[in-house]
Amino acid sequence: MVRYDADSPGPDLYAELERERLRNAELERRVGELSRSVRDLEAFAREISHDLKAPLAGICGYAQLLTYLDVGHPRPADYDDFVAEINRGTDRMSRLIDDVLAYSTVSGASLHLTTIDLAALVDDVVADHAVVQLQPSASARPAPQITWDFLPAVRGDHGMLRRLLENLLGNAIKYVRPGEPARVHIAARTGDDGFVMVEVTDEGVGVPDGQHEAIFGELHRAHADAYPGTGLGLTICRRIVQRLGGSIGADPHLRRGARIWFTLPAAGPTPAGQVSVAADMTR
């Protein structure tokens, strides 16, 4: 006859521990399968994105040829409109492929964490926007005006932070009323929690009421009828910020324009005081 001490675990406890062990093993197995599926999906997205680029480039090239093709005078009715529609479609498809590729690689890309001079990075991104603005293919819109205050150094991945700023500044420049210049201001402050909060504020059309969280969802477009886009830009931003250990959101209280904020780990102590730096993209 087997005797059990009153202070010793009984058979019910051993059985429960065994069931818990089996549940944990099953959970680990399912997490492993899910991780493999995600990696396979990301690899497929990268492959198909690259494969789609080649035929799309061919379509775009022939559409450009049609733009300048001598088809007699006057041109056939609606000819120019049809060609312009082809060009718009290929341009949107190209941006969609780029965004799908970025969306699929952000989560799995390796991180190279280092100290980032946020002010220098913003200056670089703004300069690139200025170059694009001067290109002949750029739309005839008033030059954007972008200013920023002292920006403390942060800890992050340079490539991912650059894409984050490109997306946020690109949105701030795009979502403006017709004929008005984009006015964007970037501010930052270091909190007691060791994180830097960065705010990108514009005076554009703003975010519709009730959509301040939805705009970060996949394929959500707040102004789909009035402005081009793929609906993945802010989703990519959220993925980047989360991978770097921060958070991101939109200020629902701002009534004129939009303010997107995000947090990143601070690189270390920052100098006291604030230095005002202005960058006008017309320079």
PDB file of C-alpha atoms in Angstrom:
ATOM      1  CA  MET A   1       0.000   0.000   0.000  1.00  0.00           C
ATOM      2  CA  VAL A   2       1.398   3.430  -1.048  1.00  0.00           C
ATOM      3  CA  ARG A   3       1.213   6.160   1.570  1.00  0.00           C
ATOM      4  CA  TYR A   4       1.281   9.921   0.788  1.00  0.00           C
ATOM      5  CA  ASP A   5       2.620  12.390   3.272  1.00  0.00           C
ATOM      6  CA  ALA A   6       0.198  15.227   3.982  1.00  0.00           C
ATOM      7  CA  ASP A   7       2.919  17.735   3.110  1.00  0.00           C
ATOM      8  CA  SER A   8       3.956  15.964  -0.119  1.00  0.00           C
ATOM      9  CA  PRO A   9       2.391  16.702  -3.499  1.00  0.00           C
ATOM     10  CA  GLY A  10      -0.312  14.199  -4.331  1.00  0.00           C
ATOM     11  CA  PRO A  11      -1.064  12.425  -7.601  1.00  0.00           C
ATOM     12  CA  ASP A  12      -3.534  15.153  -8.672  1.00  0.00           C
ATOM     13  CA  LEU A  13      -0.799  17.783  -8.495  1.00  0.00           C
ATOM     14  CA  TYR A  14       1.616  15.613 -10.503  1.00  0.00           C
ATOM     15  CA  ALA A  15      -1.069  15.059 -13.125  1.00  0.00           C
ATOM     16  CA  GLU A  16      -1.806  18.776 -13.351  1.00  0.00           C
ATOM     17  CA  LEU A  17       1.904  19.573 -13.744  1.00  0.00           C
ATOM     18  CA  GLU A  18       2.157  17.020 -16.535  1.00  0.00           C
ATOM     19  CA  ARG A  19      -0.872  18.499 -18.305  1.00  0.00           C
ATOM     20  CA  GLU A  20       0.660  21.980 -17.987  1.00  0.00           C
ATOM     21  CA  ARG A  21       3.930  20.699 -19.437  1.00  0.00           C
ATOM     22  CA  LEU A  22       2.090  19.215 -22.397  1.00  0.00           C
ATOM     23  CA  ARG A  23       0.135  22.444 -22.956  1.00  0.00           C
ATOM     24  CA  ASN A  24       3.351  24.467 -22.949  1.00  0.00           C
ATOM     25  CA  ALA A  25       4.975  22.050 -25.390  1.00  0.00           C
ATOM     26  CA  GLU A  26       1.975  22.322 -27.725  1.00  0.00           C
ATOM     27  CA  LEU A  27       2.030  26.112 -27.456  1.00  0.00           C
ATOM     28  CA  GLU A  28       5.728  26.211 -28.306  1.00  0.00           C
ATOM     29  CA  ARG A  29       5.089  23.953 -31.299  1.00  0.00           C
ATOM     30  CA  ARG A  30       2.329  26.224 -32.606  1.00  0.00           C
ATOM     31  CA  VAL A  31       4.428  29.368 -32.075  1.00  0.00           C
ATOM     32  CA  GLY A  32       7.241  27.728 -34.025  1.00  0.00           C
ATOM     33  CA  GLU A  33       4.888  26.855 -36.875  1.00  0.00           C
ATOM     34  CA  LEU A  34       3.479  30.388 -36.909  1.00  0.00           C
ATOM     35  CA  SER A  35       6.980  31.893 -36.977  1.00  0.00           C
ATOM     36  CA  ARG A  36       7.931  29.663 -39.906  1.00  0.00           C
ATOM     37  CA  SER A  37       4.745  30.637 -41.734  1.00  0.00           C
ATOM     38  CA  VAL A  38       5.468  34.337 -41.216  1.00  0.00           C
ATOM     39  CA  ARG A  39       9.026  33.919 -42.504  1.00  0.00           C
ATOM     40  CA  ASP A  40       7.760  32.006 -45.537  1.00  0.00           C
ATOM     41  CA  LEU A  41       5.164  34.704 -46.236  1.00  0.00           C
ATOM     42  CA  GLU A  42       7.760  37.466 -45.957  1.00  0.00           C
ATOM     43  CA  ALA A  43      10.097  35.587 -48.304  1.00  0.00           C
ATOM     44  CA  PHE A  44       7.251  35.111 -50.794  1.00  0.00           C
ATOM     45  CA  ALA A  45       6.344  38.813 -50.623  1.00  0.00           C
ATOM     46  CA  ARG A  46       9.956  39.799 -51.299  1.00  0.00           C
ATOM     47  CA  GLU A  47      10.222  37.416 -54.230  1.00  0.00           C
ATOM     48  CA  ILE A  48       6.917  38.323 -55.852  1.00  0.00           C
ATOM     49  CA  SER A  49       7.582  42.047 -55.360  1.00  0.00           C
ATOM     50  CA  HIS A  50      10.852  41.820 -57.263  1.00  0.00           C
ATOM     51  CA  ASP A  51       9.242  39.672 -59.968  1.00  0.00           C
ATOM     52  CA  LEU A  52       6.450  42.203 -60.487  1.00  0.00           C
ATOM     53  CA  LYS A  53       8.873  45.092 -60.887  1.00  0.00           C
ATOM     54  CA  ALA A  54      10.264  43.936 -64.252  1.00  0.00           C
ATOM     55  CA  PRO A  55       7.011  43.704 -66.273  1.00  0.00           C
ATOM     56  CA  LEU A  56       5.715  46.854 -64.623  1.00  0.00           C
ATOM     57  CA  ALA A  57       8.834  48.735 -65.720  1.00  0.00           C
ATOM     58  CA  GLY A  58       8.154  47.556 -69.270  1.00  0.00           C
ATOM     59  CA  ILE A  59       4.563  48.791 -69.169  1.00  0.00           C
ATOM     60  CA  CYS A  60       5.697  52.136 -67.765  1.00  0.00           C
ATOM     61  CA  GLY A  61       8.341  52.483 -70.479  1.00  0.00           C
ATOM     62  CA  TYR A  62       5.891  51.829 -73.317  1.00  0.00           C
ATOM     63  CA  ALA A  63       3.378  54.216 -71.746  1.00  0.00           C
ATOM     64  CA  GLN A  64       6.050  56.920 -71.755  1.00  0.00           C
ATOM     65  CA  LEU A  65       6.700  56.194 -75.439  1.00  0.00           C
ATOM     66  CA  LEU A  66       3.005  56.584 -76.171  1.00  0.00           C
ATOM     67  CA  THR A  67       3.112  60.004 -74.526  1.00  0.00           C
ATOM     68  CA  TYR A  68       5.529  61.290 -77.159  1.00  0.00           C
ATOM     69  CA  LEU A  69       4.468  59.110 -80.090  1.00  0.00           C
ATOM     70  CA  ASP A  70       3.542  60.991 -83.234  1.00  0.00           C
ATOM     71  CA  VAL A  71       0.033  59.755 -83.993  1.00  0.00           C
ATOM     72  CA  GLY A  72      -0.923  62.658 -86.211  1.00  0.00           C
ATOM     73  CA  HIS A  73      -2.684  65.903 -85.530  1.00  0.00           C
ATOM     74  CA  PRO A  74      -5.121  66.221 -84.005  1.00  0.00           C
ATOM     75  CA  ARG A  75      -4.577  63.252 -81.708  1.00  0.00           C
ATOM     76  CA  PRO A  76      -7.359  60.655 -81.503  1.00  0.00           C
ATOM     77  CA  ALA A  77     -10.114  61.523 -79.059  1.00  0.00           C
ATOM     78  CA  ASP A  78      -9.251  60.687 -75.443  1.00  0.00           C
ATOM     79  CA  TYR A  79      -5.760  59.493 -76.476  1.00  0.00           C
ATOM     80  CA  ASP A  80      -3.915  61.696 -73.967  1.00  0.00           C
ATOM     81  CA  ASP A  81      -6.373  60.843 -71.188  1.00  0.00           C
ATOM     82  CA  PHE A  82      -5.913  57.106 -71.768  1.00  0.00           C
ATOM     83  CA  VAL A  83      -2.116  57.390 -71.733  1.00  0.00           C
ATOM     84  CA  ALA A  84      -2.215  59.527 -68.574  1.00  0.00           C
ATOM     85  CA  GLU A  85      -4.419  56.919 -66.905  1.00  0.00           C
ATOM     86  CA  ILE A  86      -1.917  54.176 -67.784  1.00  0.00           C
ATOM     87  CA  ASN A  87       0.900  56.256 -66.289  1.00  0.00           C
ATOM     88  CA  ARG A  88      -1.080  56.912 -63.116  1.00  0.00           C
ATOM     89  CA  GLY A  89      -1.902  53.229 -62.772  1.00  0.00           C
ATOM     90  CA  THR A  90       1.684  52.060 -63.223  1.00  0.00           C
ATOM     91  CA  ASP A  91       2.934  54.691 -60.789  1.00  0.00           C
ATOM     92  CA  ARG A  92       0.443  53.599 -58.126  1.00  0.00           C
ATOM     93  CA  MET A  93       1.266  49.927 -58.714  1.00  0.00           C
ATOM     94  CA  SER A  94       4.981  50.662 -58.380  1.00  0.00           C
ATOM     95  CA  ARG A  95       4.415  52.443 -55.062  1.00  0.00           C
ATOM     96  CA  LEU A  96       2.213  49.608 -53.864  1.00  0.00           C
ATOM     97  CA  ILE A  97       4.878  47.014 -54.692  1.00  0.00           C
ATOM     98  CA  ASP A  98       7.508  49.092 -52.876  1.00  0.00           C
ATOM     99  CA  ASP A  99       5.262  49.410 -49.814  1.00  0.00           C
ATOM    100  CA  VAL A 100       4.387  45.704 -49.779  1.00  0.00           C
ATOM    101  CA  LEU A 101       8.093  44.888 -49.964  1.00  0.00           C
ATOM    102  CA  ALA A 102       8.867  47.308 -47.126  1.00  0.00           C
ATOM    103  CA  TYR A 103       5.921  46.007 -45.077  1.00  0.00           C
ATOM    104  CA  SER A 104       7.071  42.400 -45.446  1.00  0.00           C
ATOM    105  CA  THR A 105      10.718  43.061 -44.614  1.00  0.00           C
ATOM    106  CA  VAL A 106      10.472  45.464 -41.678  1.00  0.00           C
ATOM    107  CA  SER A 107       9.546  42.763 -39.169  1.00  0.00           C
ATOM    108  CA  GLY A 108      12.229  40.296 -40.193  1.00  0.00           C
ATOM    109  CA  ALA A 109      15.080  42.625 -41.116  1.00  0.00           C
ATOM    110  CA  SER A 110      18.105  42.519 -38.840  1.00  0.00           C
ATOM    111  CA  LEU A 111      18.609  45.566 -36.638  1.00  0.00           C
ATOM    112  CA  HIS A 112      21.850  47.538 -36.483  1.00  0.00           C
ATOM    113  CA  LEU A 113      21.319  49.601 -33.358  1.00  0.00           C
ATOM    114  CA  THR A 114      23.491  52.652 -32.920  1.00  0.00           C
ATOM    115  CA  THR A 115      23.332  56.246 -31.722  1.00  0.00           C
ATOM    116  CA  ILE A 116      21.455  58.345 -34.289  1.00  0.00           C
ATOM    117  CA  ASP A 117      21.882  62.093 -34.670  1.00  0.00           C
ATOM    118  CA  LEU A 118      18.197  62.794 -35.222  1.00  0.00           C
ATOM    119  CA  ALA A 119      18.727  66.400 -36.345  1.00  0.00           C
ATOM    120  CA  ALA A 120      21.264  65.364 -38.992  1.00  0.00           C
ATOM    121  CA  LEU A 121      18.959  62.627 -40.232  1.00  0.00           C
ATOM    122  CA  VAL A 122      16.010  65.025 -40.499  1.00  0.00           C
ATOM    123  CA  ASP A 123      18.204  67.514 -42.377  1.00  0.00           C
ATOM    124  CA  ASP A 124      19.226  64.763 -44.814  1.00  0.00           C
ATOM    125  CA  VAL A 125      15.643  63.641 -45.437  1.00  0.00           C
ATOM    126  CA  VAL A 126      14.458  67.231 -45.932  1.00  0.00           C
ATOM    127  CA  ALA A 127      17.271  67.848 -48.411  1.00  0.00           C
ATOM    128  CA  ASP A 128      16.193  64.791 -50.410  1.00  0.00           C
ATOM    129  CA  HIS A 129      12.623  66.101 -50.524  1.00  0.00           C
ATOM    130  CA  ALA A 130      13.951  69.411 -51.807  1.00  0.00           C
ATOM    131  CA  VAL A 131      15.789  67.651 -54.637  1.00  0.00           C
ATOM    132  CA  VAL A 132      12.626  65.780 -55.622  1.00  0.00           C
ATOM    133  CA  GLN A 133      10.687  69.048 -55.554  1.00  0.00           C
ATOM    134  CA  LEU A 134      13.062  70.530 -58.155  1.00  0.00           C
ATOM    135  CA  GLN A 135      12.741  67.653 -60.618  1.00  0.00           C
ATOM    136  CA  PRO A 136      10.770  68.360 -63.835  1.00  0.00           C
ATOM    137  CA  SER A 137       8.376  65.500 -63.067  1.00  0.00           C
ATOM    138  CA  ALA A 138       7.406  67.020 -59.699  1.00  0.00           C
ATOM    139  CA  SER A 139       3.918  68.443 -59.399  1.00  0.00           C
ATOM    140  CA  ALA A 140       3.608  72.217 -59.549  1.00  0.00           C
ATOM    141  CA  ARG A 141       2.828  72.776 -55.885  1.00  0.00           C
ATOM    142  CA  PRO A 142       4.108  75.460 -53.502  1.00  0.00           C
ATOM    143  CA  ALA A 143       7.403  74.467 -51.901  1.00  0.00           C
ATOM    144  CA  PRO A 144       6.968  72.846 -48.463  1.00  0.00           C
ATOM    145  CA  GLN A 145       8.335  74.606 -45.392  1.00  0.00           C
ATOM    146  CA  ILE A 146       9.795  72.320 -42.746  1.00  0.00           C
ATOM    147  CA  THR A 147      11.205  73.545 -39.443  1.00  0.00           C
ATOM    148  CA  TRP A 148      12.473  71.753 -36.386  1.00  0.00           C
ATOM    149  CA  ASP A 149      13.774  72.465 -32.903  1.00  0.00           C
ATOM    150  CA  PHE A 150      16.673  70.859 -31.097  1.00  0.00           C
ATOM    151  CA  LEU A 151      16.379  67.097 -31.584  1.00  0.00           C
ATOM    152  CA  PRO A 152      18.164  64.824 -29.097  1.00  0.00           C
ATOM    153  CA  ALA A 153      20.100  61.769 -30.189  1.00  0.00           C
ATOM    154  CA  VAL A 154      18.228  58.466 -30.094  1.00  0.00           C
ATOM    155  CA  ARG A 155      19.084  54.785 -30.165  1.00  0.00           C
ATOM    156  CA  GLY A 156      17.891  53.005 -33.287  1.00  0.00           C
ATOM    157  CA  ASP A 157      18.543  51.564 -36.720  1.00  0.00           C
ATOM    158  CA  HIS A 158      19.585  54.252 -39.216  1.00  0.00           C
ATOM    159  CA  GLY A 159      17.865  52.732 -42.251  1.00  0.00           C
ATOM    160  CA  MET A 160      14.590  52.127 -40.440  1.00  0.00           C
ATOM    161  CA  LEU A 161      14.562  55.581 -38.871  1.00  0.00           C
ATOM    162  CA  ARG A 162      15.172  57.138 -42.263  1.00  0.00           C
ATOM    163  CA  ARG A 163      12.189  55.283 -43.749  1.00  0.00           C
ATOM    164  CA  LEU A 164      10.073  56.312 -40.755  1.00  0.00           C
ATOM    165  CA  LEU A 165      10.881  60.007 -41.243  1.00  0.00           C
ATOM    166  CA  GLU A 166      10.472  59.789 -45.019  1.00  0.00           C
ATOM    167  CA  ASN A 167       6.984  58.351 -44.595  1.00  0.00           C
ATOM    168  CA  LEU A 168       5.879  60.851 -41.959  1.00  0.00           C
ATOM    169  CA  LEU A 169       7.265  63.892 -43.779  1.00  0.00           C
ATOM    170  CA  GLY A 170       5.914  62.586 -47.086  1.00  0.00           C
ATOM    171  CA  ASN A 171       2.421  62.381 -45.577  1.00  0.00           C
ATOM    172  CA  ALA A 172       2.687  65.843 -44.038  1.00  0.00           C
ATOM    173  CA  ILE A 173       3.713  67.300 -47.400  1.00  0.00           C
ATOM    174  CA  LYS A 174       1.066  65.422 -49.367  1.00  0.00           C
ATOM    175  CA  TYR A 175      -2.049  66.014 -47.273  1.00  0.00           C
ATOM    176  CA  VAL A 176      -2.476  69.747 -47.824  1.00  0.00           C
ATOM    177  CA  ARG A 177      -5.276  71.797 -49.345  1.00  0.00           C
ATOM    178  CA  PRO A 178      -4.883  72.589 -53.061  1.00  0.00           C
ATOM    179  CA  GLY A 179      -2.690  75.610 -53.649  1.00  0.00           C
ATOM    180  CA  GLU A 180      -1.417  75.794 -50.057  1.00  0.00           C
ATOM    181  CA  PRO A 181       2.211  75.076 -49.101  1.00  0.00           C
ATOM    182  CA  ALA A 182       2.864  72.304 -46.619  1.00  0.00           C
ATOM    183  CA  ARG A 183       4.003  73.659 -43.258  1.00  0.00           C
ATOM    184  CA  VAL A 184       5.590  71.048 -41.015  1.00  0.00           C
ATOM    185  CA  HIS A 185       7.282  71.370 -37.637  1.00  0.00           C
ATOM    186  CA  ILE A 186       9.242  68.660 -35.825  1.00  0.00           C
ATOM    187  CA  ALA A 187       9.731  68.850 -32.062  1.00  0.00           C
ATOM    188  CA  ALA A 188      11.135  66.403 -29.528  1.00  0.00           C
ATOM    189  CA  ARG A 189      11.619  66.051 -25.795  1.00  0.00           C
ATOM    190  CA  THR A 190      13.269  63.477 -23.559  1.00  0.00           C
ATOM    191  CA  GLY A 191      11.094  62.010 -20.839  1.00  0.00           C
ATOM    192  CA  ASP A 192      12.031  60.704 -17.415  1.00  0.00           C
ATOM    193  CA  ASP A 193      11.462  57.163 -18.710  1.00  0.00           C
ATOM    194  CA  GLY A 194      14.533  57.326 -20.954  1.00  0.00           C
ATOM    195  CA  PHE A 195      12.531  57.712 -24.161  1.00  0.00           C
ATOM    196  CA  VAL A 196      12.461  60.571 -26.629  1.00  0.00           C
ATOM    197  CA  MET A 197       9.045  61.660 -27.886  1.00  0.00           C
ATOM    198  CA  VAL A 198       9.122  63.117 -31.392  1.00  0.00           C
ATOM    199  CA  GLU A 199       6.143  65.040 -32.798  1.00  0.00           C
ATOM    200  CA  VAL A 200       5.617  65.768 -36.498  1.00  0.00           C
ATOM    201  CA  THR A 201       2.949  68.476 -36.780  1.00  0.00           C
ATOM    202  CA  ASP A 202       1.488  69.867 -39.993  1.00  0.00           C
ATOM    203  CA  GLU A 203      -1.226  72.347 -40.983  1.00  0.00           C
ATOM    204  CA  GLY A 204      -2.815  70.191 -43.658  1.00  0.00           C
ATOM    205  CA  VAL A 205      -6.221  68.563 -43.995  1.00  0.00           C
ATOM    206  CA  GLY A 206      -5.823  66.585 -40.782  1.00  0.00           C
ATOM    207  CA  VAL A 207      -7.173  63.200 -39.742  1.00  0.00           C
ATOM    208  CA  PRO A 208     -10.946  62.619 -39.863  1.00  0.00           C
ATOM    209  CA  ASP A 209     -12.626  62.274 -36.477  1.00  0.00           C
ATOM    210  CA  GLY A 210     -12.593  58.741 -35.163  1.00  0.00           C
ATOM    211  CA  GLN A 211      -9.762  57.574 -37.453  1.00  0.00           C
ATOM    212  CA  HIS A 212      -6.721  58.484 -35.357  1.00  0.00           C
ATOM    213  CA  GLU A 213      -6.101  54.826 -34.542  1.00  0.00           C
ATOM    214  CA  ALA A 214      -7.450  53.349 -37.782  1.00  0.00           C
ATOM    215  CA  ILE A 215      -4.907  55.218 -39.938  1.00  0.00           C
ATOM    216  CA  PHE A 216      -2.209  52.829 -38.685  1.00  0.00           C
ATOM    217  CA  GLY A 217      -4.115  49.775 -39.932  1.00  0.00           C
ATOM    218  CA  GLU A 218      -3.244  47.878 -43.085  1.00  0.00           C
ATOM    219  CA  LEU A 219      -4.559  49.458 -46.297  1.00  0.00           C
ATOM    220  CA  HIS A 220      -6.551  52.125 -44.449  1.00  0.00           C
ATOM    221  CA  ARG A 221      -6.745  55.414 -46.354  1.00  0.00           C
ATOM    222  CA  ALA A 222      -8.325  58.356 -44.575  1.00  0.00           C
ATOM    223  CA  HIS A 223      -8.674  60.495 -47.734  1.00  0.00           C
ATOM    224  CA  ALA A 224      -8.862  57.825 -50.416  1.00  0.00           C
ATOM    225  CA  ASP A 225     -10.850  59.887 -52.924  1.00  0.00           C
ATOM    226  CA  ALA A 226      -8.733  63.030 -52.770  1.00  0.00           C
ATOM    227  CA  TYR A 227      -5.127  61.867 -52.332  1.00  0.00           C
ATOM    228  CA  PRO A 228      -3.121  58.985 -53.828  1.00  0.00           C
ATOM    229  CA  GLY A 229      -1.611  56.332 -51.608  1.00  0.00           C
ATOM    230  CA  THR A 230      -1.435  52.642 -50.771  1.00  0.00           C
ATOM    231  CA  GLY A 231      -2.646  52.650 -47.173  1.00  0.00           C
ATOM    232  CA  LEU A 232       0.552  50.988 -45.912  1.00  0.00           C
ATOM    233  CA  GLY A 233       2.752  53.982 -45.071  1.00  0.00           C
ATOM    234  CA  LEU A 234       1.669  54.459 -41.454  1.00  0.00           C
ATOM    235  CA  THR A 235       1.424  50.703 -40.948  1.00  0.00           C
ATOM    236  CA  ILE A 236       5.102  50.457 -41.877  1.00  0.00           C
ATOM    237  CA  CYS A 237       5.836  53.332 -39.487  1.00  0.00           C
ATOM    238  CA  ARG A 238       4.153  51.485 -36.642  1.00  0.00           C
ATOM    239  CA  ARG A 239       6.107  48.308 -37.378  1.00  0.00           C
ATOM    240  CA  ILE A 240       9.386  50.222 -37.406  1.00  0.00           C
ATOM    241  CA  VAL A 241       8.714  52.033 -34.134  1.00  0.00           C
ATOM    242  CA  GLN A 242       7.566  48.865 -32.384  1.00  0.00           C
ATOM    243  CA  ARG A 243      10.660  46.968 -33.533  1.00  0.00           C
ATOM    244  CA  LEU A 244      12.806  49.738 -32.053  1.00  0.00           C
ATOM    245  CA  GLY A 245      11.001  49.451 -28.729  1.00  0.00           C
ATOM    246  CA  GLY A 246       8.823  52.551 -28.979  1.00  0.00           C
ATOM    247  CA  SER A 247       5.216  53.454 -29.681  1.00  0.00           C
ATOM    248  CA  ILE A 248       3.417  55.691 -32.177  1.00  0.00           C
ATOM    249  CA  GLY A 249       0.078  57.446 -32.413  1.00  0.00           C
ATOM    250  CA  ALA A 250      -1.884  60.431 -33.709  1.00  0.00           C
ATOM    251  CA  ASP A 251      -3.043  63.314 -31.540  1.00  0.00           C
ATOM    252  CA  PRO A 252      -6.873  63.328 -31.615  1.00  0.00           C
ATOM    253  CA  HIS A 253      -7.082  66.799 -30.029  1.00  0.00           C
ATOM    254  CA  LEU A 254      -5.361  68.763 -32.799  1.00  0.00           C
ATOM    255  CA  ARG A 255      -8.066  70.475 -34.840  1.00  0.00           C
ATOM    256  CA  ARG A 256      -6.059  72.152 -37.588  1.00  0.00           C
ATOM    257  CA  GLY A 257      -3.748  69.743 -39.337  1.00  0.00           C
ATOM    258  CA  ALA A 258      -2.310  66.522 -37.970  1.00  0.00           C
ATOM    259  CA  ARG A 259       0.238  65.577 -35.345  1.00  0.00           C
ATOM    260  CA  ILE A 260       1.896  62.174 -35.415  1.00  0.00           C
ATOM    261  CA  TRP A 261       4.045  61.320 -32.390  1.00  0.00           C
ATOM    262  CA  PHE A 262       6.398  58.447 -31.759  1.00  0.00           C
ATOM    263  CA  THR A 263       8.837  57.444 -29.035  1.00  0.00           C
ATOM    264  CA  LEU A 264      12.329  55.978 -29.292  1.00  0.00           C
ATOM    265  CA  PRO A 265      14.954  55.065 -26.693  1.00  0.00           C
ATOM    266  CA  ALA A 266      17.190  58.015 -25.857  1.00  0.00           C
ATOM    267  CA  ALA A 267      20.866  57.670 -26.670  1.00  0.00           C
ATOM    268  CA  GLY A 268      22.005  59.283 -23.445  1.00  0.00           C
ATOM    269  CA  PRO A 269      22.148  62.636 -21.641  1.00  0.00           C
ATOM    270  CA  THR A 270      21.190  65.599 -23.825  1.00  0.00           C
ATOM    271  CA  PRO A 271      22.418  69.200 -23.579  1.00  0.00           C
ATOM    272  CA  ALA A 272      20.294  71.690 -21.712  1.00  0.00           C
ATOM    273  CA  GLY A 273      18.423  74.338 -23.639  1.00  0.00           C
ATOM    274  CA  GLN A 274      16.920  74.315 -27.060  1.00  0.00           C
ATOM    275  CA  VAL A 275      18.415  75.444 -30.351  1.00  0.00           C
ATOM    276  CA  SER A 276      16.064  76.577 -33.097  1.00  0.00           C
ATOM    277  CA  VAL A 277      16.945  75.316 -36.556  1.00  0.00           C
ATOM    278  CA  ALA A 278      14.840  76.135 -39.608  1.00  0.00           C
ATOM    279  CA  ALA A 279      15.020  74.476 -43.008  1.00  0.00           C
ATOM    280  CA  ASP A 280      13.043  76.047 -45.814  1.00  0.00           C
ATOM    281  CA  MET A 281      12.886  73.680 -48.777  1.00  0.00           C
ATOM    282  CA  THR A 282      13.019  76.601 -51.176  1.00  0.00           C
ATOM    283  CA  ARG A 283      16.667  77.192 -50.323  1.00  0.00           C
TER     284      ARG A 283
END
